[in-house]
XYZ file of C-alpha atoms in Angstrom:
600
model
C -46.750 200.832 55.050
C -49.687 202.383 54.271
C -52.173 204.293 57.117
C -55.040 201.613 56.682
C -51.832 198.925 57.155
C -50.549 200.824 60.275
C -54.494 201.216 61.853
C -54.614 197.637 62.124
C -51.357 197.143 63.099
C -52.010 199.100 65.525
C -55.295 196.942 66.519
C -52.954 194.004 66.476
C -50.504 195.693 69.336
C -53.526 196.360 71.363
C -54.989 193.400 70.817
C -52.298 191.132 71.925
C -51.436 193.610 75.490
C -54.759 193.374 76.231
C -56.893 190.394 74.905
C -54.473 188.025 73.593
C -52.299 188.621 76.847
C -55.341 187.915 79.360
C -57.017 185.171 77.557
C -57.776 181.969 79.384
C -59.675 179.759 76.877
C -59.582 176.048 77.397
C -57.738 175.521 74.074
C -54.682 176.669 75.665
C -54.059 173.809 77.754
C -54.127 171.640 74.655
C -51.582 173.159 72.727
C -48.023 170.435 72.799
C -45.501 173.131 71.711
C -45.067 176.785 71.527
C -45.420 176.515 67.661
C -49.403 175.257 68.498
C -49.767 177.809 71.320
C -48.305 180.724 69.102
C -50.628 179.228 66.023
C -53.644 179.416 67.951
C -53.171 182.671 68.624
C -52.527 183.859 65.520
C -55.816 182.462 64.827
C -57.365 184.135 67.898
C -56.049 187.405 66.271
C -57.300 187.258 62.806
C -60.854 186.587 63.960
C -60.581 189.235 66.695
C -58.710 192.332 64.409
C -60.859 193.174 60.855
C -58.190 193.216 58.498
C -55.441 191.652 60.514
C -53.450 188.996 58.455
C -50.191 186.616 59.020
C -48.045 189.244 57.233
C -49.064 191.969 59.373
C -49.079 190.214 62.870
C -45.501 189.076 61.659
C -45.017 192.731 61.680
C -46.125 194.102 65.229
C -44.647 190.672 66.463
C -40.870 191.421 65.142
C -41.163 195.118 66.483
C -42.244 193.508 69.695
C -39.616 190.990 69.787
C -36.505 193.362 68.153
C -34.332 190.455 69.951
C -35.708 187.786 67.606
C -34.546 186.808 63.957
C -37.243 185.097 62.253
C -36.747 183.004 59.629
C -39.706 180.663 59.244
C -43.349 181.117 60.025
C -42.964 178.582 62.860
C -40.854 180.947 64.470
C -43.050 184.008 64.269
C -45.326 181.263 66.484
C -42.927 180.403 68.924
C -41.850 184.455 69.244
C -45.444 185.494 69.781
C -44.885 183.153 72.928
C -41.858 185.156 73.754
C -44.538 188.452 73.845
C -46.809 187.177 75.644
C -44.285 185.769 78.679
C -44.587 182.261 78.557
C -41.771 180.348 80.034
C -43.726 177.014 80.450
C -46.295 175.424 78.226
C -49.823 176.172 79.630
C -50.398 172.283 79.132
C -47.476 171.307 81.760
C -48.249 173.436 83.798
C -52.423 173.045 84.208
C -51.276 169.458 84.829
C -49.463 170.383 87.824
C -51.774 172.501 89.321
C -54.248 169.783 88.881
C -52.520 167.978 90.716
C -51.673 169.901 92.995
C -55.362 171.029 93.539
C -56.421 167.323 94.392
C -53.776 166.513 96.485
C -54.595 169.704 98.375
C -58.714 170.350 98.055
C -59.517 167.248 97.669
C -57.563 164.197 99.395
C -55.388 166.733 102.292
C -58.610 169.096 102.934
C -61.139 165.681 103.287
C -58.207 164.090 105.799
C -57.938 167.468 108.122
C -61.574 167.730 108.295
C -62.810 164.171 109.274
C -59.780 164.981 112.119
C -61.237 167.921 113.345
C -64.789 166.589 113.151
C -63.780 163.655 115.465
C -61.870 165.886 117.649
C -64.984 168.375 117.712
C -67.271 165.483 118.881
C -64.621 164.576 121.436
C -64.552 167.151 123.253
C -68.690 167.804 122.853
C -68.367 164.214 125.189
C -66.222 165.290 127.710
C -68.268 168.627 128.046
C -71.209 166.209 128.629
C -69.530 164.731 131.164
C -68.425 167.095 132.626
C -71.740 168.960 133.146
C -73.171 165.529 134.407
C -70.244 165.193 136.947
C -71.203 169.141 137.978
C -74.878 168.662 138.306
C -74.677 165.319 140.310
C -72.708 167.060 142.884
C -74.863 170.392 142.836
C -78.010 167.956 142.745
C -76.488 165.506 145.707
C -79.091 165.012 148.861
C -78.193 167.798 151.133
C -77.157 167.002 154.976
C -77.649 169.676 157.481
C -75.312 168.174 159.785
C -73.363 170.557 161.927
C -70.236 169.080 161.495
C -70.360 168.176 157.739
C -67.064 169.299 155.557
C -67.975 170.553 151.989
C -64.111 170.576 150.898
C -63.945 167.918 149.384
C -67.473 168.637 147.322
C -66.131 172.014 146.816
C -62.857 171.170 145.252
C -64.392 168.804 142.767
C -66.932 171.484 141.516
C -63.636 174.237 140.941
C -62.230 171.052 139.052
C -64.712 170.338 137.303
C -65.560 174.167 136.374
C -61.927 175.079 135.559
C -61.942 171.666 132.918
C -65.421 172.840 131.555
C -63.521 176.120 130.818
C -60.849 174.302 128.881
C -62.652 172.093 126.922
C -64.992 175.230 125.878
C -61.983 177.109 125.091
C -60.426 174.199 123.031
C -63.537 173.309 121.212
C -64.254 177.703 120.493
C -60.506 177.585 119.113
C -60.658 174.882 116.540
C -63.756 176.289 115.290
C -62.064 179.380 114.716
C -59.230 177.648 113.228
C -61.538 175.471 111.082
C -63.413 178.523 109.970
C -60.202 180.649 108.813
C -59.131 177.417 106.963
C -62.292 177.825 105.053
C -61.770 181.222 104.662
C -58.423 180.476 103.028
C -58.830 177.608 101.210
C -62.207 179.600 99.648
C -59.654 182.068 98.677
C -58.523 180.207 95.314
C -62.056 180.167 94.502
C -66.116 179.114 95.267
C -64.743 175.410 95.866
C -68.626 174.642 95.634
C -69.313 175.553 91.898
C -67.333 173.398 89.263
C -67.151 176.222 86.800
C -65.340 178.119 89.046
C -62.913 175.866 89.876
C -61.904 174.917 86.437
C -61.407 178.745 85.961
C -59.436 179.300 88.549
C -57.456 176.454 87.839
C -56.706 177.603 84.420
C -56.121 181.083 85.393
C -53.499 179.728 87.857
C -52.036 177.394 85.126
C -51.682 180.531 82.911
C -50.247 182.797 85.808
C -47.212 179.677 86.300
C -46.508 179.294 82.760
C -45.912 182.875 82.591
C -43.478 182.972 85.709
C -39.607 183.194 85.137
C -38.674 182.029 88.780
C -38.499 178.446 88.883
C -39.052 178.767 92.653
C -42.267 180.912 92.622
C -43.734 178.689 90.411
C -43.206 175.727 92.575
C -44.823 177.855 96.116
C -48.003 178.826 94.105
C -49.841 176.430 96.463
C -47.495 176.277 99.490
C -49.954 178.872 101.816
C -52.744 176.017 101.212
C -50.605 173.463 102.250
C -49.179 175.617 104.904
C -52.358 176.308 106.343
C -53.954 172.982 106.430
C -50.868 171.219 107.661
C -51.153 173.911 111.178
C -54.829 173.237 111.038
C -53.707 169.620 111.554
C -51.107 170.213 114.119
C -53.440 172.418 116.082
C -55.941 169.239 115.767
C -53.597 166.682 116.976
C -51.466 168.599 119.531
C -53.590 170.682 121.779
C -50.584 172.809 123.397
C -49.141 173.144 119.850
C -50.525 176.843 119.727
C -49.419 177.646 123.352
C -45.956 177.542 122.776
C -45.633 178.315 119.359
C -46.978 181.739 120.730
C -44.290 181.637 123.341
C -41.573 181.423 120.479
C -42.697 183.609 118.072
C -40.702 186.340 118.240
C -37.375 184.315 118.630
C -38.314 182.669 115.251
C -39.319 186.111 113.423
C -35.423 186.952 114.522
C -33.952 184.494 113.310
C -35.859 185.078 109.905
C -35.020 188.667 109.780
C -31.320 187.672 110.218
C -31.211 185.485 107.545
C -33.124 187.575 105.126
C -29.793 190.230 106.125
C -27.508 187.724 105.665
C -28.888 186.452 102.309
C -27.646 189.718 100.866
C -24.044 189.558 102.708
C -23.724 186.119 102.854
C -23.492 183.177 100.603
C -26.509 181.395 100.355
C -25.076 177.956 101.929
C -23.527 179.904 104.455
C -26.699 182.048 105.342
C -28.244 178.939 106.057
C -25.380 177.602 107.767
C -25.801 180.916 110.089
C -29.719 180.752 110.383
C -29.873 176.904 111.273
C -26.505 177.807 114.063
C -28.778 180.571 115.343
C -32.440 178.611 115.929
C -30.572 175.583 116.903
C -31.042 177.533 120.690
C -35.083 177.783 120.477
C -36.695 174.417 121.988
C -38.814 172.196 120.142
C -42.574 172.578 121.048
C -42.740 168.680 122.350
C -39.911 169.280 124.883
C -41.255 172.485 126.205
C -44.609 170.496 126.444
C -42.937 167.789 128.601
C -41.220 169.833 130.774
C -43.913 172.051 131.763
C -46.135 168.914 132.547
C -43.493 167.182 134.630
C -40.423 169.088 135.353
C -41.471 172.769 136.994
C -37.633 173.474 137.460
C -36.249 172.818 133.931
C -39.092 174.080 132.136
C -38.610 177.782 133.457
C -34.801 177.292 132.864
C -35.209 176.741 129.651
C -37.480 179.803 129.049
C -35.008 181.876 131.098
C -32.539 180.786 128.198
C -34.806 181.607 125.354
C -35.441 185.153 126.679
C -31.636 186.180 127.446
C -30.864 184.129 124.708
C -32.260 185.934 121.702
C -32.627 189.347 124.150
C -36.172 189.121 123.796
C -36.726 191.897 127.246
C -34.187 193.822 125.566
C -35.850 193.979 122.474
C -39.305 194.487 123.735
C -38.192 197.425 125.797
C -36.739 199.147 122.764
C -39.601 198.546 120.883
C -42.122 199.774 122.932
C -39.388 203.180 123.474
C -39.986 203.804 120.306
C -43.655 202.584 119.063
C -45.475 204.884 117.811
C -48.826 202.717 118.218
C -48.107 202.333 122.049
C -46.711 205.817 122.500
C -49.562 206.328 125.010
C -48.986 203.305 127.561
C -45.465 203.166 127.108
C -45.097 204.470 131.365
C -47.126 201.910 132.338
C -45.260 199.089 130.176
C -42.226 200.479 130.864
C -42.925 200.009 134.381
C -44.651 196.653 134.158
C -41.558 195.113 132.613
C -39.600 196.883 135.736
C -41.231 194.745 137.574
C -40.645 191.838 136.020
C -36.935 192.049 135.810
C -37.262 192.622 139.871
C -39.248 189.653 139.874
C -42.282 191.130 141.501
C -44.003 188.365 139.589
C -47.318 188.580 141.409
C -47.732 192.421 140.472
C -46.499 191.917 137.066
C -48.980 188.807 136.529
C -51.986 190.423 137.477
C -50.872 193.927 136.062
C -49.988 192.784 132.194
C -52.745 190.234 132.174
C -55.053 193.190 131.878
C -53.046 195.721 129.972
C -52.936 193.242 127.029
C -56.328 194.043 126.574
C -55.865 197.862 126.565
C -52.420 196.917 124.066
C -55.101 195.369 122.123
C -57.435 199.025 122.025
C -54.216 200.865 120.721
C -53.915 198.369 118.172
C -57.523 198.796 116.990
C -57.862 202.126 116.679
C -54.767 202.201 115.329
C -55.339 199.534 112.769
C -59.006 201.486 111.955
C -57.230 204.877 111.413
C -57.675 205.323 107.635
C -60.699 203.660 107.892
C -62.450 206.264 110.046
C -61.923 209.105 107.234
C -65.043 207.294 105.119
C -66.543 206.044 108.724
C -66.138 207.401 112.038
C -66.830 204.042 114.185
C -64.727 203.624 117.873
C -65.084 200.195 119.527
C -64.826 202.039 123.118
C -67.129 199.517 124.556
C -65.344 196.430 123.025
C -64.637 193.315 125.001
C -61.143 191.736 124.152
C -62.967 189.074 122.266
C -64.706 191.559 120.319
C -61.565 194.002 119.742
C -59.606 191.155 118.649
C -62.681 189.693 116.285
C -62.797 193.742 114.564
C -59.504 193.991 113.914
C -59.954 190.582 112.011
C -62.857 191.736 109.897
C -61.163 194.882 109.409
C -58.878 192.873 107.533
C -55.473 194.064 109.078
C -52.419 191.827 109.288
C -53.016 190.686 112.375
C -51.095 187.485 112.972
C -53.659 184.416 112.525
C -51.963 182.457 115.449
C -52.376 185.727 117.978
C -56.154 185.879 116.914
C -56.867 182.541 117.813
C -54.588 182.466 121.249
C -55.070 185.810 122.531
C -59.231 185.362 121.274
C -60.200 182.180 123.191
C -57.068 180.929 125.059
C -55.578 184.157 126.497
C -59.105 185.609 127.136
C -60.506 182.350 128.872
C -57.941 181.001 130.673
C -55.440 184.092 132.074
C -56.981 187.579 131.540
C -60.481 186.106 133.094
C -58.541 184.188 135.514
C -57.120 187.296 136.834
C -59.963 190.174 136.738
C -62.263 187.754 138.192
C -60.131 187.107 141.202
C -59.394 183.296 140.428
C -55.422 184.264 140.529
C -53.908 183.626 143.876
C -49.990 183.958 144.074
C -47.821 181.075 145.537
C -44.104 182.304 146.149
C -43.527 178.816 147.737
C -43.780 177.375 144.654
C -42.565 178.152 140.813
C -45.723 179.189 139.316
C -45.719 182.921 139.765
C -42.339 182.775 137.931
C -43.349 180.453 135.408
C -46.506 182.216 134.671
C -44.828 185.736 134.058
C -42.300 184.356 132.337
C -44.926 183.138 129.821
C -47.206 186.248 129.977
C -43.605 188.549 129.116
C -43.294 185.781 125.932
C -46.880 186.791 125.111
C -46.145 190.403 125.259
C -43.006 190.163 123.091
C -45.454 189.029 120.637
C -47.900 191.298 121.151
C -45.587 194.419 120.694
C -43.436 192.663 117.721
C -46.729 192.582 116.259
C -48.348 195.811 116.392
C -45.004 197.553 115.109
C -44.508 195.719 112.153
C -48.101 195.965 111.248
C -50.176 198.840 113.001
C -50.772 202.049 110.253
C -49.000 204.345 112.012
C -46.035 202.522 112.407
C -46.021 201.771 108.638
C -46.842 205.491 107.953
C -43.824 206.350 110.063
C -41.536 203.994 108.713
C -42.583 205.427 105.077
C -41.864 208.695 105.792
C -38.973 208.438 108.128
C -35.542 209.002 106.323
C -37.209 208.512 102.638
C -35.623 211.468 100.755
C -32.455 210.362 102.346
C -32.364 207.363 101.773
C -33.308 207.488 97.918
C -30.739 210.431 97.895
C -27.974 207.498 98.780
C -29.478 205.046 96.656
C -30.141 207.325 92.809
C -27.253 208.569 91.807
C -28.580 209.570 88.108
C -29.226 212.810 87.000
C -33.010 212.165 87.556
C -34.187 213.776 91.212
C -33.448 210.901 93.532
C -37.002 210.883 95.336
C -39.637 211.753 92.607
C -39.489 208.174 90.622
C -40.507 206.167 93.843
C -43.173 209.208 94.996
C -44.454 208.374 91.616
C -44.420 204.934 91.969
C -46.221 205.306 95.351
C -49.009 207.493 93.449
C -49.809 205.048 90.835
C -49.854 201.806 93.500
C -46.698 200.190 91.456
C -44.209 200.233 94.271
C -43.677 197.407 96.022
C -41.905 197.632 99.891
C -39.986 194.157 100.384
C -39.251 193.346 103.831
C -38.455 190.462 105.906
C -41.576 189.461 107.119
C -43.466 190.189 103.562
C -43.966 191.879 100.447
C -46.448 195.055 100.523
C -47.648 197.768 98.857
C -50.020 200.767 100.237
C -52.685 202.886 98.196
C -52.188 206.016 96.726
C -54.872 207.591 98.312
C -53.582 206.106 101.596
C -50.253 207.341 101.584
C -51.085 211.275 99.894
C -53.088 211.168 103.709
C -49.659 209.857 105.210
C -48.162 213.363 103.488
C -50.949 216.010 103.789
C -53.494 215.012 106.588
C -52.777 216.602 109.371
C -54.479 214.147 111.794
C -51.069 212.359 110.756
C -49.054 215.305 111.108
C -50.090 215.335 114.657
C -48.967 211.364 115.392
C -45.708 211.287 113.626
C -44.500 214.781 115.948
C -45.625 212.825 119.365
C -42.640 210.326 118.350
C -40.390 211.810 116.100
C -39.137 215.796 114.768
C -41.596 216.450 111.916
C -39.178 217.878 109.678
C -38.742 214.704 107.880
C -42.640 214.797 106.913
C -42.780 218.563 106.300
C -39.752 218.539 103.639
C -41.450 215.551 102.149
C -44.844 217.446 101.824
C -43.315 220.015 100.105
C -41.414 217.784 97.099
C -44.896 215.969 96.558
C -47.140 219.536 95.969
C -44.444 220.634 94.657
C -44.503 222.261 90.838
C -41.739 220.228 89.947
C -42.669 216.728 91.105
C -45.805 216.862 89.660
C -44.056 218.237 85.897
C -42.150 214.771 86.512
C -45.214 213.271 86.652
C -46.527 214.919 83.579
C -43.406 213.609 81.675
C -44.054 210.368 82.451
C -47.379 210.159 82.285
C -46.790 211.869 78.426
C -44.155 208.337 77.901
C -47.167 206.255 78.751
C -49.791 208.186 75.963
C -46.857 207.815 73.471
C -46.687 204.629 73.467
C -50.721 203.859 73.356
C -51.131 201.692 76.442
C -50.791 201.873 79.993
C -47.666 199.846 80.440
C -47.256 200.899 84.496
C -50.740 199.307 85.257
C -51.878 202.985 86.958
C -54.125 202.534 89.894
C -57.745 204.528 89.040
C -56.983 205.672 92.492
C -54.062 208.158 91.159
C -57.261 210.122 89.977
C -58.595 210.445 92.879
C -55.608 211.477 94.837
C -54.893 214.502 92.051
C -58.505 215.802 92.562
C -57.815 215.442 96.442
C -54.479 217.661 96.562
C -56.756 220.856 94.716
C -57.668 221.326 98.497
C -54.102 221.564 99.586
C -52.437 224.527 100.278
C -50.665 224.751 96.735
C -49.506 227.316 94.600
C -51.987 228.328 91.251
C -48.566 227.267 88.875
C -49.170 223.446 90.625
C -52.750 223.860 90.451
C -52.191 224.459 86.309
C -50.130 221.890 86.199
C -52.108 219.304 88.368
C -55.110 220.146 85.523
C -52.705 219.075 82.830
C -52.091 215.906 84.859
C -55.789 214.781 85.351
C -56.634 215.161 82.131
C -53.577 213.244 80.725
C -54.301 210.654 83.648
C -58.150 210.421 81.899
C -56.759 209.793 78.658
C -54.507 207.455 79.507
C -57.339 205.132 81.239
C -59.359 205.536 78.239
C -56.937 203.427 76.004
């Protein structure tokens, strides 16, 4: 092959990783076989490359698909498929996901909101009525009668009050809810502009076809249907959110068992094991019930849940060892002391108000990176307002704990109790019942912040990683540097339990070097972990590795490992680390290799 041949071969290979690969014309949902779909691009190719013919895209097809014998034209067609990562016609699957997309967007989303509407307008009534019921009391002919008994007047206006409350706090909820539906469901696009959704349809119907898991391709759409199928249980059972809150963390055990037993387990017995294991947590309708008519049973069974699952037990190690509590953990250490004692009427009004200092931690916490480019504290923050930051801020706060600890918790127990509307009854249940709930809420609360806070995540990354890639690679390659390198160019992907994840580059070279994270990680833990770490990633040697495979990636004349443009950034960064001049030298080599390679 001649040099002007192997130029536009060359075109070709780029061509079809770049354009080819991303294209999302409409003529691709038309295509009946893989012989039409590969044909068409063909086509796409010739008029795209100058000087690129069937013979020579034959060419840079067979070297892409050395796996393939080709015999006939029609399977150079069907191969190019192969390249490109098609496991499903584009035509079957755009189908389904229109489909999908009306049964959804359309029909589902139209049902939930003429629900919420009416339920909306409901409750606008009863706050009418209420307000009427209030004023003709307030407005009632006064008698200056000695001997006249305002008890009964009295008790109807804390009635009335206390319902006015509710209602507010039910109707403030579902507008919450109904707007982070929106928000969702505007995630898959600007449902308001056709063009857009046709786009986005296609681009999904390309991203299915292309997916080898039979079961990913089937979920594409499940968080849409997931969210407006709470949104509808939230509508049409007003306690729905209550208890789910109260059973949270039981359920997030049981998941994290069964995502350990997938691995050790067969998968029919895994199940067998997770459905044996949340057979014990109550349904939502009984717990309902019983709190409305049975005082006794109802705290029974919450006395079950907790020993059941160990939720105390838990929530005591946890906060031991938080790193975003570190600072409070006395005080909720001794709160829960009092619990166990049943000193319920300290307890209830002590952790009523502490959540909203647990919610503080979490804030700054969750704002920690954030402050580096912007130094903004929320030191004057309301709970309504901490919890509505740390939702804009766009952490992983759980949506159900936004809306509950927002409106309900706020409304209804912390107010309760700081503005003296909490009186304790030890001749009756409540107290017990009451902290019983609040210790469910706070089992939630500190589940939450752990698995999600920064500084929990940037402990968990550091913690033990040299070790435990040292167990895991046992290659001649050093067992650490290919997932630092990974980390540095955004590609690696932490799979846990509760969800898939992956941090920035420039956020986790701060995790290593910055020592305003230095400082947090040796208030809960030795800091040699973190220093020995340091060292490997300014080292000489790691960043040689890095040159070497950055050098692969050049070679072969694209950027196969998708390389975040942040990696640039974080190589310019470490210049102002305490590093030797032979890593400095090297580092130069680096960032201009790194340039190169994003000019492809």
């Amino acid at each position: 092959m001649n040099e002007e041949k192997r130029s536009i071969c060359d075109a070709i290979f780029s061509a079809i990783q770049d354009d080819i690969r991303n294209l999302c014309d409409t003529e691709i949902f038309t295509q009946s076989t893989f012989m039409e779909l590969g044909e068409f691009f063909y086509g796409k190719l010739i008029n795209s490359v100058e000087g690129a013919t069937v013979d020579l895209i034959n060419t840079v097809v067979s070297v892409l698909n050395k796996n393939s014998n080709q015999a006939e034209q029609n399977e150079y067609y069907e191969n190019l498929c192969q390249v490109l990562g098609f496991e499903l016609l584009p035509k079957e699957a755009y189908d389904t996901v229109c489909s999908k997309f009306n049964e959804l967007f359309v029909t589902k989303f139209n049902s939930v909101v003429q629900k919420y509407n009416c339920e909306i307008n409901r409750l606008r009534s009863r706050l009418s009525q209420t307000k009427s019921d209030s004023d003709a009391i307030k407005e009632k002919e006064a008698s200056l009668s000695i001997v006249r008994d305002i008890t009964e007047d009295e008790e109807k206006l804390y009635c009335l009050s206390a319902e006015c409350n509710s209602l507010r706090t039910r109707k403030e909820m579902l507008e919450h809810a109904f707007h982070y539906v929106q928000s969702v469901m505007g995630g898959f696009c600007n449902l308001q502009d056709t063009s857009e959704i046709d786009y986005a349809i296609r681009k999904t119907a390309l991203a299915i076809s292309k997916e080898e898991s039979e079961c990913i391709r089937n979920s594409y759409f499940d968080v849409y249907k997931t969210c407006l199928e709470i949104f509808e249980d939230d509508i049409e059972r007003d306690y729905m959110l209550f208890f789910k809150v109260k059973i949270y963390t039981a359920i997030e055990k049981a998941n994290k068992k069964y995502h350990e037993d997938f691995y050790k387990l067969k998968e029919e017995e895994a199940i067998e094991a997770y459905k044996e294991y949340i057979s014990a947590i109550p349904k939502i309708d009984d717990l309902h019930h019983w709190r409305t008519t049975d005082a006794s049973k109802y705290s029974e069974i919450l006395s079950s849940l907790i020993e059941k699952y160990e939720l105390v037990d838990d929530l005591k190690k946890l906060i031991n060892t938080s790193v975003c509590l570190r600072k409070r953990k006395t005080i909720l250490s001794k709160s829960i002391w009092q619990y166990e004692n049943k000193e319920y009427e300290i307890f209830n009004n002590l952790i009523s108000i502490l959540i909203e200092g647990l919610f503080a931690d979490y804030l700054k916490d969750t704002t920690t990176f954030a402050r580096f480019t912007r130094m903004t504290i929320y030191e004057d923050a309301v709970l309504k307002d901490k919890i509505r930051y740390l939702a804009e801020s766009q952490s992983d706060v759980y949506p159900e704990s936004t809306e509950y600890f927002m409106f309900y918790f706020n409304n209804l127990i912390r107010n309760r109790v700081a503005h003296g509307r909490y009186y304790s009854n030890p001749s009756t249940l409540n107290d017990e019942i009451f902290a019983k709930e609040l210790i469910l809420d706070l089992c939630l609360l500190v589940h939450m912040f752990v698995r999600t806070s920064e500084t929990e995540r940037m402990y968990r990354f550091v913690h033990g990683y040299q070790a435990y890639y040292q167990k895991l690679i046992k290659n001649s390659e050093h067992p650490s540097y290919g997932a630092l390198f990974n980390d540095m160019i955004g590609q690696k992907i932490v799979s846990e339990y509760d969800g898939i994840r992956s941090y920035r580059p420039m956020q986790v070279a701060y995790w290593l070097v910055n020592p305003y994270y230095e400082k947090i990680y040796e208030q809960v833990e030795d800091k040699s972990d973190l220093l020995s770490l340091r060292d490997e990633f300014l080292s000489k040697e790691f960043w040689e590795y890095v040159y070497e495979r950055l050098s692969a990636v050049k070679r072969q004349g694209y950027d196969y490992l998708n390389i975040n443009r942040e990696f640039s950034s974080v190589i310019k960064a470490l210049f102002r680390c305490n590093i030797s001049n032979e890593t400095k030298q090297i580092l130069g080599k680096v960032n201009a290799l790194t340039n190169t390679i994003f000019a492809l």
